[in-house]
Coordinates of C-alpha atoms and ligand atoms in Angstrom, one line a residue:
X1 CA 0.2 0.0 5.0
X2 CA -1.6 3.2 6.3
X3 CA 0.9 5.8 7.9
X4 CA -0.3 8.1 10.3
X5 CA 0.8 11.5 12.2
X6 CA -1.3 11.1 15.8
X7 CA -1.1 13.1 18.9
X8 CA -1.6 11.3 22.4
X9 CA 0.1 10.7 25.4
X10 CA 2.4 7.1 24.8
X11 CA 0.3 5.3 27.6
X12 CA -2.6 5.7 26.0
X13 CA -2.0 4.8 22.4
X14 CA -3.7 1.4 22.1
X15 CA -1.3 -0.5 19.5
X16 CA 0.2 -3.9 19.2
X17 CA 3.7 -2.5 19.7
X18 CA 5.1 0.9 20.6
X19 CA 8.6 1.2 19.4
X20 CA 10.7 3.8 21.9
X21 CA 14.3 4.7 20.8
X22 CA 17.2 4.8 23.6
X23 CA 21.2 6.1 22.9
X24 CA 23.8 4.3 24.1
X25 CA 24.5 4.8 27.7
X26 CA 20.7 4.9 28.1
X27 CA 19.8 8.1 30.0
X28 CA 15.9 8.0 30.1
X29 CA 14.3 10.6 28.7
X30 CA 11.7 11.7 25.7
X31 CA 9.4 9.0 24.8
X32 CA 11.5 5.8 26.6
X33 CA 11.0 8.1 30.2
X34 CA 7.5 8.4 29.6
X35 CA 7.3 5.0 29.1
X36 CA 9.0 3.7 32.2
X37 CA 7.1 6.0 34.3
X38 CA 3.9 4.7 33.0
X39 CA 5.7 0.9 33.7
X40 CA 6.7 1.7 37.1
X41 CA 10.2 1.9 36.6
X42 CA 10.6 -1.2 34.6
X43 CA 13.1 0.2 31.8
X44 CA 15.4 1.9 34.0
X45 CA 15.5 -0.9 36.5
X46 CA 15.4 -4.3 35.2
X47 CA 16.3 -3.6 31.1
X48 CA 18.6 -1.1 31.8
X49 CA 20.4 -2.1 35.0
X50 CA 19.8 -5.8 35.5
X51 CA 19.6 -7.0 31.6
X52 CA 22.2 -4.3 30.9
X53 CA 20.5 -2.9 28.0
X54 CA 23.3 -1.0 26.3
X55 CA 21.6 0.7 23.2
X56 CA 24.0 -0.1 20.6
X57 CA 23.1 0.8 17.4
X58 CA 20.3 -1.5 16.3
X59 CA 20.1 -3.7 19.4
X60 CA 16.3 -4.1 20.5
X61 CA 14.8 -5.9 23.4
X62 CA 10.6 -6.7 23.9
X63 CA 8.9 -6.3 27.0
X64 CA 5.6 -7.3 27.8
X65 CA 3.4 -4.6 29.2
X66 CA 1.1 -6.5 31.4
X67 CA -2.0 -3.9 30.6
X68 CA 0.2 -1.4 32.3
X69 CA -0.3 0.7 29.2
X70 CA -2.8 0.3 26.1
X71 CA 0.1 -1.2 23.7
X72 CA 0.5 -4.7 24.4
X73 CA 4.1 -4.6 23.8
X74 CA 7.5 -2.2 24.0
X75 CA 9.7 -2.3 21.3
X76 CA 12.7 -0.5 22.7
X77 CA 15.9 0.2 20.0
X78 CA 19.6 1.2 20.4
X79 CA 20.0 4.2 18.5
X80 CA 23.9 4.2 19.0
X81 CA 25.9 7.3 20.1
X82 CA 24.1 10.4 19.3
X83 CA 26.9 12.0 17.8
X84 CA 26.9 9.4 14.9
X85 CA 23.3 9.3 14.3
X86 CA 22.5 10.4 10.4
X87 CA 19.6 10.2 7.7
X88 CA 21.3 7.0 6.6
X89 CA 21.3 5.3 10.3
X90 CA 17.6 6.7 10.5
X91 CA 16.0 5.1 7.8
X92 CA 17.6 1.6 8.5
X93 CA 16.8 1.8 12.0
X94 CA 13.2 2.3 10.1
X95 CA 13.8 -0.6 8.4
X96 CA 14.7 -2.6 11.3
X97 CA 11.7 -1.8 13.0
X98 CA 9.4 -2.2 10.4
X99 CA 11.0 -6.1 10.1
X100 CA 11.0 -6.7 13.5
X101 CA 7.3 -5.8 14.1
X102 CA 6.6 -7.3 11.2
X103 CA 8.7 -10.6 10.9
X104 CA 8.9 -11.3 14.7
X105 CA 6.1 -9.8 16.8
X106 CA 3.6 -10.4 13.8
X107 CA 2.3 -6.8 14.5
X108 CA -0.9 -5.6 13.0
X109 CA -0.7 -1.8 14.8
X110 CA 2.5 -0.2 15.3
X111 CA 3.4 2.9 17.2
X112 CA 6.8 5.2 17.7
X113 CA 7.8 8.7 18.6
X114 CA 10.7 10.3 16.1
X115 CA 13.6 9.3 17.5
X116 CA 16.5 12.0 16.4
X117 CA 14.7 14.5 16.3
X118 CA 16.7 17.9 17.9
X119 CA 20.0 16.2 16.9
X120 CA 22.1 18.4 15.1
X121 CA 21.7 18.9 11.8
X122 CA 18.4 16.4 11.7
X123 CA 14.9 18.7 11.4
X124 CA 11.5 16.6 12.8
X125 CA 10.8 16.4 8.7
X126 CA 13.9 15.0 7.8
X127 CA 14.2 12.5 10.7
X128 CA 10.3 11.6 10.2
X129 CA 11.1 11.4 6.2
X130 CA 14.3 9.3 6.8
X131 CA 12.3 7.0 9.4
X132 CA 9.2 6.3 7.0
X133 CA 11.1 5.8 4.5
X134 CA 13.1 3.1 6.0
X135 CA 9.5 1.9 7.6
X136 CA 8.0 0.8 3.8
X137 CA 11.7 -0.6 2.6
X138 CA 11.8 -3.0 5.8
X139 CA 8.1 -4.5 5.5
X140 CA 8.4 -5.0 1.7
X141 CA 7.7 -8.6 0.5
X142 CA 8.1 -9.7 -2.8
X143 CA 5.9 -12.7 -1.7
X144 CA 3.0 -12.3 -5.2
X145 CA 3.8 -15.9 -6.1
X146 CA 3.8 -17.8 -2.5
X147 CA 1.2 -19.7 -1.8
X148 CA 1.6 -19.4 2.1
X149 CA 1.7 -15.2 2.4
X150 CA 3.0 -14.2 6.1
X151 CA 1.1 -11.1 7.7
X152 CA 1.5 -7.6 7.3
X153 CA 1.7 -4.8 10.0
X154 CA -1.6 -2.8 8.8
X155 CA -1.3 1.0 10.2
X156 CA 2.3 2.6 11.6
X157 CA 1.3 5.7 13.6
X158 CA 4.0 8.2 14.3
X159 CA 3.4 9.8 17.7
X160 CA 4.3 13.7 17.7
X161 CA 2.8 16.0 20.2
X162 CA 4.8 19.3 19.6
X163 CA 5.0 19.8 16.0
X164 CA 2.4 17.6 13.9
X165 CA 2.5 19.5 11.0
X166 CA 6.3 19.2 10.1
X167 CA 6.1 15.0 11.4
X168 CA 2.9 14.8 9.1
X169 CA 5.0 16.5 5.9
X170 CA 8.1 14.8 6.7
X171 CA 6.1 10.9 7.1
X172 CA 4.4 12.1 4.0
X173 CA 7.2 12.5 1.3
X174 CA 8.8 9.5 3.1
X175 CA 6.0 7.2 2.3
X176 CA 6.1 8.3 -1.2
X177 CA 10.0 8.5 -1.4
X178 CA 9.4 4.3 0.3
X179 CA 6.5 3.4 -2.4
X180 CA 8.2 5.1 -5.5
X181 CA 11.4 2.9 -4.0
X182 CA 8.9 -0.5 -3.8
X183 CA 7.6 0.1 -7.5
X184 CA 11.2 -0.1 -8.6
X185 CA 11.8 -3.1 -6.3
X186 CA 8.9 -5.0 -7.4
X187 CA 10.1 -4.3 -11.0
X188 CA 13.2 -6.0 -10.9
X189 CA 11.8 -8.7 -9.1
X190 CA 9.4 -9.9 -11.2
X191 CA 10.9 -12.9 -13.7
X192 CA 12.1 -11.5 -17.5
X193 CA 9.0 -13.5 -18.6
X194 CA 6.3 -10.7 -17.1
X195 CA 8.8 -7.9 -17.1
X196 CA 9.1 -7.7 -21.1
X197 CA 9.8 -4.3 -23.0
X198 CA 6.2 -4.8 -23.8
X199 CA 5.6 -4.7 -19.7
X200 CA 7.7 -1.6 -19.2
X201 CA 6.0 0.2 -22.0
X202 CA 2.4 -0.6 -20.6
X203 CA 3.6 0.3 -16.9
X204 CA 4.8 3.5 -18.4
X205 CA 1.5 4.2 -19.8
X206 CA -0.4 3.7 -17.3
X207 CA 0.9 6.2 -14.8
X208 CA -1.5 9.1 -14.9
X209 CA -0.9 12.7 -15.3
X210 CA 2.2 12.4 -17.6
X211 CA 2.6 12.8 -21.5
X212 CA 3.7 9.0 -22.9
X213 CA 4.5 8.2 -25.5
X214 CA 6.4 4.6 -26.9
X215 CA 7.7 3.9 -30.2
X216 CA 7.7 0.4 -31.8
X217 CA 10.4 -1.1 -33.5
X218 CA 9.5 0.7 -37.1
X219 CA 9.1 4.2 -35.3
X220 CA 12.9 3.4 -33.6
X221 CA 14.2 2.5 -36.7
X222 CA 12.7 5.5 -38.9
X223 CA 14.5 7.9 -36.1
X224 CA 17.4 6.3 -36.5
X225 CA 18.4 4.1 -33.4
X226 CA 20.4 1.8 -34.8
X227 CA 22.5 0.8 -32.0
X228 CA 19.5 0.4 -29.7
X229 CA 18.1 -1.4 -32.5
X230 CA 21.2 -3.8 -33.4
X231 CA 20.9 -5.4 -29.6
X232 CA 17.4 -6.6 -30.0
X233 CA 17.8 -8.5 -33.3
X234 CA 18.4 -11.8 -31.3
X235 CA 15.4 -11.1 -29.1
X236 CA 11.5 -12.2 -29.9
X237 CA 10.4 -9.5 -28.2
X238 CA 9.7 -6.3 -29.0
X239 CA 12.1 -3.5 -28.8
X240 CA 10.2 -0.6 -27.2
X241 CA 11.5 3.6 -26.7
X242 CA 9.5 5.0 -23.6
X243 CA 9.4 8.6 -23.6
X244 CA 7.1 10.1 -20.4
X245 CA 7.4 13.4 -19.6
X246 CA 6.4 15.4 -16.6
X247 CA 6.0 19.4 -16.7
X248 CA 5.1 21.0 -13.4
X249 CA 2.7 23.7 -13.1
X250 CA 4.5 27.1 -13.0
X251 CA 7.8 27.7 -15.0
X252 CA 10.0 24.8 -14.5
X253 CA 13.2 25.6 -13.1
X254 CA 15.3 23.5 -15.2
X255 CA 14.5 20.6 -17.4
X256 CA 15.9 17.2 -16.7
X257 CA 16.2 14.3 -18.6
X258 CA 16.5 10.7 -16.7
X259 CA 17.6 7.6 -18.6
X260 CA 17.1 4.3 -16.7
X261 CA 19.0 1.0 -18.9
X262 CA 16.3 -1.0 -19.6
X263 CA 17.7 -4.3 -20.3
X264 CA 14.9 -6.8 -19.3
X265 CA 17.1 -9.7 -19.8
X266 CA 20.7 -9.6 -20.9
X267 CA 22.0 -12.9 -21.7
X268 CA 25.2 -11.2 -23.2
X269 CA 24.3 -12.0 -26.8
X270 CA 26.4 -14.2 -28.8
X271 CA 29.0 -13.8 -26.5
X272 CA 27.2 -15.5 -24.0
X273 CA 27.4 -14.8 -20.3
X274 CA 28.7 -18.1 -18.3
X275 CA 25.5 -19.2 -16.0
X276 CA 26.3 -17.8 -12.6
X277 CA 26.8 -14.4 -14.6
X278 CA 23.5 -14.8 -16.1
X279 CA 21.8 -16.1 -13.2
X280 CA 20.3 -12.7 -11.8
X281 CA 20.1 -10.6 -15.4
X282 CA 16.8 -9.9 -15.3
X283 CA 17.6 -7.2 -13.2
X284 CA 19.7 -5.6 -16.0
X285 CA 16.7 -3.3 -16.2
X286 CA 16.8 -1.4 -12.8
X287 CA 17.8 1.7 -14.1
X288 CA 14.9 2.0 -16.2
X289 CA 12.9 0.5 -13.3
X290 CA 14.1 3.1 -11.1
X291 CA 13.1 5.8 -13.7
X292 CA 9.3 4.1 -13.2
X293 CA 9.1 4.5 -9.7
X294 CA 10.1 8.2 -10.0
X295 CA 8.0 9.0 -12.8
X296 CA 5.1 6.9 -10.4
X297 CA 4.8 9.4 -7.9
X298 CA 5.8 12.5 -9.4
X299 CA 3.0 14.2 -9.6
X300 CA 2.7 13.8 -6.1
X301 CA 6.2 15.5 -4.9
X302 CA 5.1 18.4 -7.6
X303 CA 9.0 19.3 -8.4
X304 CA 9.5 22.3 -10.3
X305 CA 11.3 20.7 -12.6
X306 CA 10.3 19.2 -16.3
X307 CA 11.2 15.8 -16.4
X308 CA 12.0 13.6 -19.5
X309 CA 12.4 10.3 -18.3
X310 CA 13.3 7.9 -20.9
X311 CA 13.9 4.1 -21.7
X312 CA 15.6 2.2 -24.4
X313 CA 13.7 -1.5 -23.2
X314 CA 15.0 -4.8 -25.1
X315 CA 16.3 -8.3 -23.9
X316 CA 19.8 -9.2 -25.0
X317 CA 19.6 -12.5 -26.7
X318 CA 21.6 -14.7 -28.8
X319 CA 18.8 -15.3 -31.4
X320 CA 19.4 -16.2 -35.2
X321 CA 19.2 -12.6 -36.2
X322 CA 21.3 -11.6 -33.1
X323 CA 24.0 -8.9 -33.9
X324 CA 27.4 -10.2 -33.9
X325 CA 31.1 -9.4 -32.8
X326 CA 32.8 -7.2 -35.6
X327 CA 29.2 -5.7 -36.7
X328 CA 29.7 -1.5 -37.2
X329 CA 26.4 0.1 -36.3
X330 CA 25.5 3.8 -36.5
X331 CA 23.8 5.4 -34.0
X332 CA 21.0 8.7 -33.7
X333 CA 24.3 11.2 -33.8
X334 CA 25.8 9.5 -36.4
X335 CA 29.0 8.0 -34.5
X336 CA 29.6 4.6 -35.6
X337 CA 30.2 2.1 -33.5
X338 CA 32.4 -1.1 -34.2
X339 CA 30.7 -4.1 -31.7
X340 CA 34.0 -5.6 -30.2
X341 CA 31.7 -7.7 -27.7
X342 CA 28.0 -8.5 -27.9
X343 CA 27.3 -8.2 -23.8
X344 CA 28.2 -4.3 -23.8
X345 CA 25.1 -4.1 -25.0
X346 CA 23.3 -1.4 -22.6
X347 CA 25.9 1.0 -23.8
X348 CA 24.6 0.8 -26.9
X349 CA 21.2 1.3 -26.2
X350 CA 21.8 4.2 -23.7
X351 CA 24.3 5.4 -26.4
X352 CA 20.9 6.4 -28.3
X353 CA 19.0 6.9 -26.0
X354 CA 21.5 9.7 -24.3
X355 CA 21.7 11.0 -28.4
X356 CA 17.8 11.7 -28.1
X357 CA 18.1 13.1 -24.8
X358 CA 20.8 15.7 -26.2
X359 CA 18.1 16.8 -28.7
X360 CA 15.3 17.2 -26.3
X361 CA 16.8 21.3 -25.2
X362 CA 17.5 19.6 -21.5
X363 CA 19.3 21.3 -19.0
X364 CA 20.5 18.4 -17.5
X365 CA 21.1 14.5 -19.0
X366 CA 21.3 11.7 -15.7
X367 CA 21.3 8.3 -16.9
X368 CA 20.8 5.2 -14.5
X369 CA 22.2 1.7 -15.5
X370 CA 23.7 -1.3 -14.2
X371 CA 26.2 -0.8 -16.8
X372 CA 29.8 -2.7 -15.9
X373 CA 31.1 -5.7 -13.6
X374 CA 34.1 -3.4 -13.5
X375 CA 32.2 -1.1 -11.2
X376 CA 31.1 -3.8 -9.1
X377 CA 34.6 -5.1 -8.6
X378 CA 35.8 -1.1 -7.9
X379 CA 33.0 -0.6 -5.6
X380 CA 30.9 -3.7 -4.3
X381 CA 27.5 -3.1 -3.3
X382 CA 28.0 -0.3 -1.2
X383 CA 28.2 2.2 -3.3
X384 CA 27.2 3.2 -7.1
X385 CA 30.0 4.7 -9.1
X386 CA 29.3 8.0 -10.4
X387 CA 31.3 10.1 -13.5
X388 CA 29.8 13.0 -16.0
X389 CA 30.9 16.0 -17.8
X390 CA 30.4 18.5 -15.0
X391 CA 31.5 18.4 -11.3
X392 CA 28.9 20.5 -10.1
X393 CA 26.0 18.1 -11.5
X394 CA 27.8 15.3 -9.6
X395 CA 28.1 17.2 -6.4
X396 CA 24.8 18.0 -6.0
X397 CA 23.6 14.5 -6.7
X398 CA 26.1 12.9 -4.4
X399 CA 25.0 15.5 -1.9
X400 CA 21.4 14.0 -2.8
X401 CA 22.8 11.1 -2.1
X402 CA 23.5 11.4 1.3
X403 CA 19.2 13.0 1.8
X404 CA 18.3 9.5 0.0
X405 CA 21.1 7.7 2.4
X406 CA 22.3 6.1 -0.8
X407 CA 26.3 6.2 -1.5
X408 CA 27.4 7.5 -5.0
X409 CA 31.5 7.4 -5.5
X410 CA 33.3 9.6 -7.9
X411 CA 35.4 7.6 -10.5
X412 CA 37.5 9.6 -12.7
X413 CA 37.0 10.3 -16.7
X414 CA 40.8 10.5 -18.0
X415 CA 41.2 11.3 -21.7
X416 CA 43.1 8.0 -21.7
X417 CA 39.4 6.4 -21.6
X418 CA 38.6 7.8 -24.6
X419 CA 42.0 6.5 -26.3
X420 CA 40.8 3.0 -24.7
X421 CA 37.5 2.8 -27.1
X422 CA 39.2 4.2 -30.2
X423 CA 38.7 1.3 -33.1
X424 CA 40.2 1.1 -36.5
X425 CA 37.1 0.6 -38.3
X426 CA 34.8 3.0 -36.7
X427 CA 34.7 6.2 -34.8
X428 CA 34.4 4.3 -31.5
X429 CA 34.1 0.2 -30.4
X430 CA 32.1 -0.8 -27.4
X431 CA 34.5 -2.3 -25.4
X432 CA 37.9 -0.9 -23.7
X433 CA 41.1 -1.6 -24.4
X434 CA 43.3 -0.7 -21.3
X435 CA 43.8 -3.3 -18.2
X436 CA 40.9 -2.9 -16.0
X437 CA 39.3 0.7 -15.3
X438 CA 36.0 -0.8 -17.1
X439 CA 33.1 1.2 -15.3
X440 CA 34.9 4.0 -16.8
X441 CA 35.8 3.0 -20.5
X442 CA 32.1 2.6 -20.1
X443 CA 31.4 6.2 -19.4
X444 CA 33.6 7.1 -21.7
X445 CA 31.4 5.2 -24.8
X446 CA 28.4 7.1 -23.0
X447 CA 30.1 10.7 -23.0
X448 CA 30.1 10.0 -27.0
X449 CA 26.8 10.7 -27.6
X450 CA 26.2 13.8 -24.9
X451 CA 26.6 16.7 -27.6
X452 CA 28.6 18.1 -24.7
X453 CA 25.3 18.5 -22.7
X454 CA 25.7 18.5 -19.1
X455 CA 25.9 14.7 -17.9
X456 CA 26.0 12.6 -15.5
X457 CA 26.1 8.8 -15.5
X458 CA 24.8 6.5 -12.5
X459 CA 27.2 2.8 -13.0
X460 CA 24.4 0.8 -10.3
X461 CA 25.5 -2.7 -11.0
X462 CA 26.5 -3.5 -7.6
X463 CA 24.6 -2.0 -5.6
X464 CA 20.7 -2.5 -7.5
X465 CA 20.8 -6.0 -6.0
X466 CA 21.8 -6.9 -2.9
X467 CA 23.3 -11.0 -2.2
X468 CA 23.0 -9.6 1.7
X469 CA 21.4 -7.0 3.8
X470 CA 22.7 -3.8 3.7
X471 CA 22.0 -0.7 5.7
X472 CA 18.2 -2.0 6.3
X473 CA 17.7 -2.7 2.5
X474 CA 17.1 -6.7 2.7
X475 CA 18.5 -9.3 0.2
X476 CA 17.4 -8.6 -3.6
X477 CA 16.3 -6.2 -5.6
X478 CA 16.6 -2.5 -4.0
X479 CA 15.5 0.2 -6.0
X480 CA 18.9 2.2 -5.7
X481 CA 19.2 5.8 -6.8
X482 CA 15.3 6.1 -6.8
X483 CA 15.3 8.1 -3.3
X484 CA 18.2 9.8 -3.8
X485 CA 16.6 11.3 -6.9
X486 CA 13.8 12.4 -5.5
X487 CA 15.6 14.5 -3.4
X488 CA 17.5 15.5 -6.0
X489 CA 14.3 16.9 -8.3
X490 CA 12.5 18.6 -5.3
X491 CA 15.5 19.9 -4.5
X492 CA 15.4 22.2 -7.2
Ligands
LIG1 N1 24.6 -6.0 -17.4 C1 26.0 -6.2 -17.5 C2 26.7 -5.6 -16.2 C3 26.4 -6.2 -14.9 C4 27.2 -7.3 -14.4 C5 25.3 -5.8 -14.1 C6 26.9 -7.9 -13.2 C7 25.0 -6.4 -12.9 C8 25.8 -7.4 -12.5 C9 26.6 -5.6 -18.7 O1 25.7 -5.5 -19.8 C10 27.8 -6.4 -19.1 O2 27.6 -7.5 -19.4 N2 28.9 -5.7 -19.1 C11 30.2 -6.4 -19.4 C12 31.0 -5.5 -20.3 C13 32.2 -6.1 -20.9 C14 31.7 -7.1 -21.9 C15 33.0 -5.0 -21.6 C16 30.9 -6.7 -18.1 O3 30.8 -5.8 -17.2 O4 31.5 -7.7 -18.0
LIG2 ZN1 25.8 -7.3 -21.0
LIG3 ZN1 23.7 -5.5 -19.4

């Protein structure tokens, strides 16, 4: 889909659909007056007063525009109350759009004006950003293996007549912010069979402009990866470490290591997952998918930031030479681990992968994972749990959040989590022992291996794939954490 800034009066913009946003209580004015002046009143009159339009959030009605104008037809969309409009409202509306157009009106040409901008709070950038974003996230198909394909709106042109420049860098880093987000989504959609640890290594590879580099099973070993290691044995594929790094062209401001769980299918091992558990785990690898659609358009956000972004990638299977309850592994920082239950198996391979990350001389350690059902029982899908070593890192990155209009909640690390994974035969098992509290007996297995570095840990089971729509994010896979990221590294 082509995005473009243009500058013209609405009447005149010859489109399939022009999209016009009203508030609640619909006072005409910005783009939806121009509009029903050029219609001879028809908004105000017959949508507004006859039809009794209200402009609820989300609520749209079509209108036909009989040649009055160039567009063929008027999109027109609630925006709610203006007091509770937000970057999280404006990218679903986005989203909505983009569907509607899309799914409904079977669009080709889209046009609409920046609704929100001048709201408190809400530049022109960030409400384009926020809007073109949700645009890309609400036309994405995952439709490569139908053999009937459903059209695609072709060009979205954002209509801004006052301040171009800042609607043109705002739609900008939104379409990159929506396509980095797609990459991930695509990822995780794709069947375990394509997306191997093989897969993610040659994706990795091929994005330009970064320093790559993957080690093989023998190369893991020599460093010492054990635990990494110790959940691939049941698997016939490959284990591969994926190492990219990105360094920005003046002195980076910080350096930054990202860890994405990179579990391509996790059938839980020996203890095997029951099927409805098991159904969906080939997305046990959207962490590191998210870390590939970050690392995919990097070079085009230009942070100034060096980023490490790594992945430990293996399937979890219950092969012949699988690892086994009771096994005690080692891992890169020497810890040993006793393996109380096969399918805490991401643990171990971030466990390493967090060790190696510690070495690297970051600033910063954030890994990504859909680590624990716990989490998704604390939190459902709305949210992503987040826990670390240091408030302020978690702050900023639920303040990120809220730019990415993404939810991260605080759960606590109490030292009684670190009791909880205490083993008798080992420095540390991977399971806890205490009733419930799970996402964070978790976090307190990852802290292990952090050499006290500043850390933060991202627990996305829930909310990485969606059974329902939520917040203009369809059904599926969702690419969670990658916008909020972003933000996060040009932040900086
Ligand atoms: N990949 C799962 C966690 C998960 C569950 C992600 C559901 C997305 C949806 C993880 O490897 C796992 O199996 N965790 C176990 C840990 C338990 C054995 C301590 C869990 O959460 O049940
Ligand atoms: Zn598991
Ligand atoms: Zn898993």
């Amino acid at each position: 889909m082509e995005i473009k800034v243009i500058q013209n009066e609405l009447s005149k913009i010859d489109c399939d659909v022009i999209v016009a946003g009203l508030f609640e209580q619909p006072e005409l004015n910005g783009s939806a007056a121009e509009l029903n002046n050029a219609l001879d009143g028809i908004i105000s009159k017959y949508v507004i007063e006859k039809d009794k339009f209200e402009a609820k959030f989300g609520q749209t009605y079509i209108l036909q525009t009989y040649d009055k104008i160039a567009a063929s037809k008027v999109l027109l969309v609630g925006l709610g109350k203006e007091e509770e409009l937000d970057i999280a409202k404006l990218r679903e509306l986005g989203a909505k759009i983009a569907k509607k157009c899309d799914s409904t009106l079977k669009a080709k040409t889209v046009c609409l004006t920046p609704y929100g901008k001048g709201i408190e709070g809400i530049s022109l950038y960030d409400a384009t950003k926020a809007i073109v974003h949700g645009i890309l996230i609400g036309a994405y198909k995952f439709d490569r293996y139908l053999g009937e394909k459903t059209s695609s709106i072709e060009v979205f042109e954002i209509a801004e007549n006052n301040n171009p420049q800042e609607a043109e860098n705002g739609a900008k880093t939104g379409q990159i912010i929506g396509e980095a987000v797609n990459i991930a989504r695509d990822l995780i959609n794709e069947p375990a069979s394509v997306v191997t640890p093989e897969y993610l290594a040659e994706t990795a590879l091929q994005i330009e402009g970064l320093e790559t580099k993957v080690m093989d099973e023998d190369e893991v070993g020599e460093m010492g990866m054990d635990a990494f290691l110790a959940v691939s044995y049941g698997s016939a594929e490959e284990p591969k470490f994926i190492h990219m790094k990105y360094t920005p062209d003046g002195t980076p401001k910080k350096k930054i290591a990202i860890i994405g769980k990179g579990l391509t299918f996790d059938s839980g091992g020996l203890d095997l997952k029951p099927p409805k558990s098991m159904r969906n785990m080939k997305t046990d690898m959207s962490g590191a998918a998210a870390v590939i659609g970050i690392m995919s358009k990097i070079r085009e956000l230009k942070p100034n930031v060096e980023v490490h972004a790594l992945i430990a990638a293996t399937e979890n299977m219950p092969g012949c030479a699988a690892y086994k309850p009771g096994d005690i592994i080692r891992a890169l920082n020497g810890k040993t681990i006793e393996v109380d239950n096969t399918d805490a198996e991401g643990r171990l391979t971030l466990a390493d992968a967090i060790a190696y990350a510690a070495k690297l001389d970051v600033d910063e350690i954030i890994d990504i994972a859909t680590l624990t059902g716990a989490c998704i029982v604390a939190l459902g899908e709305e949210a992503a749990g987040i826990m670390g070593n240091n408030q302020e890192l978690i702050d900023n990155l639920i303040k990120a959040g809220e730019k990415g209009a993404e939810r991260f909640w605080q759960l606590p690390l109490y030292p009684e989590h670190a009791t909880a994974i205490k083993s008798p035969v080992a420095d540390i098992k991977n399971t806890g022992s205490t009733t419930g509290g799970g996402a964070m007996t978790a976090a307190a297995f990852l802290k292990e291996f952090t050499d006290n570095k500043n850390w933060a840990h991202i627990d996305i089971a829930g909310p990485a794939y969606l059974e329902k729509e939520m917040r203009g994010t369809p059904k599926g896979a969702s690419g969670f954490t990658v916008a909020s990221l972003i933000e996060y590294l040009i932040a900086q």
